[in-house]
């Protein structure tokens, strides 16, 4: 039977590298506050996050990511969870602060793409175990393979994927002509 994104767990606890509990909580079921939206804006405007991920979604003056952009992200994540096309999670630390996101999107039979972004200016030790927790949940609902597309210069993302057991599989060209590196994780 084909895996169904709606069968993924709504909340997943995991151990932070270096100690402490953290959790993934589905954006569709998270109680996102105005303070959370401001935290998302803060992270998405960090130079490394903006450079690799959020530049394409920012609508503010001089390419700034805004509260409206964060609200659109949360709203679309909620709609896409319920439509079964993307499952996005907030990564929350021990005191419930947002430290990043991870998600699975565009399922195609037994394969799906993973994506993520995280705080690059302070909070460390969450993303590898957050991604591994999402991988385990995807495997539990029947996915056989996950992949990620990474800009060649994004060494932090490549290290994260390697730590999570993904293998580099060559280049992939997106519709907009950008050449990206494809990483694959076999779940069988």
Coordinates of C-alpha atoms in Angstrom, one line a residue:
X1 CA 0.0 0.0 0.0
X2 CA 1.3 3.5 -0.9
X3 CA 2.4 5.6 2.1
X4 CA 0.2 8.4 3.2
X5 CA 1.6 11.6 4.6
X6 CA -1.4 12.0 6.9
X7 CA -0.3 8.8 8.7
X8 CA 2.9 10.5 9.9
X9 CA 2.9 11.2 13.6
X10 CA 1.7 14.6 14.7
X11 CA 4.3 14.9 17.4
X12 CA 7.7 13.2 17.6
X13 CA 10.0 13.4 20.6
X14 CA 13.7 13.0 20.3
X15 CA 17.0 13.4 22.2
X16 CA 19.0 16.5 21.4
X17 CA 22.7 15.9 20.7
X18 CA 24.5 16.8 23.9
X19 CA 21.5 16.1 26.0
X20 CA 18.0 17.3 26.5
X21 CA 14.6 16.4 25.0
X22 CA 13.2 18.2 22.0
X23 CA 10.2 17.5 19.7
X24 CA 8.9 17.8 16.2
X25 CA 5.3 19.0 16.2
X26 CA 3.2 19.2 13.0
X27 CA 2.7 22.8 12.0
X28 CA -0.9 21.8 11.3
X29 CA -1.4 20.9 15.0
X30 CA 1.0 23.3 16.6
X31 CA -0.3 26.4 18.5
X32 CA 1.7 29.0 16.6
X33 CA 1.8 32.3 18.5
X34 CA 2.7 35.8 17.4
X35 CA 6.0 35.3 19.3
X36 CA 6.6 32.1 17.3
X37 CA 6.0 34.0 14.0
X38 CA 8.6 36.6 15.1
X39 CA 11.0 33.7 15.9
X40 CA 10.5 32.3 12.5
X41 CA 11.2 35.7 10.9
X42 CA 14.3 36.0 13.0
X43 CA 15.6 32.6 11.9
X44 CA 14.6 33.1 8.2
X45 CA 16.5 36.4 8.1
X46 CA 19.7 34.9 9.3
X47 CA 22.2 35.2 6.5
X48 CA 22.9 31.5 6.0
X49 CA 19.1 30.6 6.1
X50 CA 18.2 33.4 3.8
X51 CA 21.1 32.5 1.4
X52 CA 20.0 28.9 0.9
X53 CA 16.3 28.7 1.6
X54 CA 14.1 31.7 2.4
X55 CA 15.4 34.1 -0.3
X56 CA 12.8 32.6 -2.6
X57 CA 9.9 33.3 -0.2
X58 CA 10.8 36.7 1.3
X59 CA 8.5 39.6 0.2
X60 CA 9.8 42.4 2.4
X61 CA 11.9 45.4 1.5
X62 CA 15.4 44.5 0.4
X63 CA 14.5 40.8 0.5
X64 CA 13.6 40.6 4.2
X65 CA 11.4 37.8 5.4
X66 CA 8.4 39.3 7.1
X67 CA 5.7 38.2 9.6
X68 CA 3.3 38.0 6.7
X69 CA 5.8 35.6 5.0
X70 CA 5.9 33.5 8.2
X71 CA 2.1 33.5 8.4
X72 CA 1.9 32.3 4.8
X73 CA 4.4 29.5 5.5
X74 CA 2.3 28.4 8.5
X75 CA -1.0 28.6 6.6
X76 CA 0.3 26.8 3.6
X77 CA 1.9 24.1 5.8
X78 CA -1.5 23.6 7.5
X79 CA -3.3 23.4 4.2
X80 CA -0.8 21.1 2.6
X81 CA -0.8 18.7 5.6
X82 CA -4.6 18.3 5.3
X83 CA -4.3 17.9 1.5
X84 CA -1.7 15.2 2.0
X85 CA 1.0 16.8 -0.1
X86 CA 3.5 18.1 2.5
X87 CA 4.1 17.4 6.2
X88 CA 6.0 20.1 7.9
X89 CA 7.1 20.2 11.5
X90 CA 8.4 22.8 13.9
X91 CA 11.5 21.7 15.7
X92 CA 11.1 22.9 19.3
X93 CA 13.6 22.9 22.1
X94 CA 13.3 21.9 25.7
X95 CA 11.5 25.1 26.6
X96 CA 9.3 25.1 23.5
X97 CA 11.2 27.6 21.4
X98 CA 11.3 27.1 17.7
X99 CA 14.8 26.2 16.5
X100 CA 14.0 25.1 12.9
X101 CA 11.7 23.0 10.7
X102 CA 11.8 19.7 8.9
X103 CA 9.3 18.3 6.4
X104 CA 8.5 15.8 3.7
X105 CA 6.8 16.9 0.5
X106 CA 5.6 15.8 -2.9
X107 CA 5.3 12.1 -2.3
X108 CA 5.6 10.0 -5.5
X109 CA 4.6 6.4 -4.8
X110 CA 7.2 5.4 -2.2
X111 CA 9.7 8.3 -2.6
X112 CA 9.5 11.8 -1.0
X113 CA 11.6 14.9 -0.8
X114 CA 12.8 16.2 2.6
X115 CA 13.5 19.8 3.4
X116 CA 14.6 21.8 6.5
X117 CA 16.0 25.1 7.9
X118 CA 17.3 25.9 11.3
X119 CA 18.7 28.6 13.6
X120 CA 22.3 29.1 12.5
X121 CA 23.3 31.7 15.0
X122 CA 22.9 30.1 18.4
X123 CA 21.0 26.9 18.8
X124 CA 22.9 23.8 18.0
X125 CA 22.5 20.0 18.4
X126 CA 18.9 19.5 17.1
X127 CA 18.8 19.1 13.4
X128 CA 20.5 15.7 12.8
X129 CA 18.3 14.0 15.4
X130 CA 15.2 15.9 14.2
X131 CA 15.8 14.7 10.6
X132 CA 16.5 11.2 11.8
X133 CA 13.2 11.2 13.8
X134 CA 11.4 12.3 10.7
X135 CA 13.1 9.6 8.6
X136 CA 12.1 6.9 11.1
X137 CA 8.4 8.2 11.0
X138 CA 8.5 8.2 7.1
X139 CA 9.9 4.6 7.2
X140 CA 7.2 3.5 9.6
X141 CA 4.4 4.7 7.3
X142 CA 5.9 2.9 4.2
X143 CA 8.3 5.3 2.4
X144 CA 11.1 3.4 0.7
X145 CA 13.3 6.3 -0.3
X146 CA 13.8 10.0 0.7
X147 CA 15.8 12.6 -1.2
X148 CA 17.0 16.1 -0.7
X149 CA 18.2 18.7 -3.3
X150 CA 21.0 20.9 -2.1
X151 CA 22.9 23.8 -3.7
X152 CA 26.5 22.7 -4.4
X153 CA 28.0 25.4 -2.1
X154 CA 25.8 24.6 0.9
X155 CA 28.3 22.6 2.9
X156 CA 26.3 22.7 6.2
X157 CA 23.3 21.0 4.5
X158 CA 25.5 18.4 2.8
X159 CA 27.1 17.6 6.2
X160 CA 23.6 17.3 7.9
X161 CA 22.4 14.9 5.2
X162 CA 25.6 12.8 5.4
X163 CA 25.2 12.6 9.2
X164 CA 21.6 11.4 8.7
X165 CA 22.8 8.6 6.3
X166 CA 22.0 10.2 2.9
X167 CA 24.3 9.5 0.0
X168 CA 25.2 11.9 -2.7
X169 CA 23.8 10.8 -6.1
X170 CA 24.9 13.4 -8.6
X171 CA 23.4 16.5 -9.9
X172 CA 19.7 17.4 -10.6
X173 CA 18.5 20.4 -12.6
X174 CA 15.4 22.2 -11.4
X175 CA 12.9 23.8 -13.7
X176 CA 14.4 27.2 -13.1
X177 CA 17.8 26.0 -14.4
X178 CA 19.6 25.8 -11.1
X179 CA 21.9 22.8 -10.7
X180 CA 21.5 21.1 -7.4
X181 CA 23.1 18.0 -5.8
X182 CA 20.7 15.2 -5.1
X183 CA 21.1 13.1 -1.9
X184 CA 19.2 9.9 -1.4
X185 CA 18.4 7.8 1.7
X186 CA 17.2 4.2 1.1
X187 CA 14.7 3.2 3.8
X188 CA 14.4 -0.5 2.8

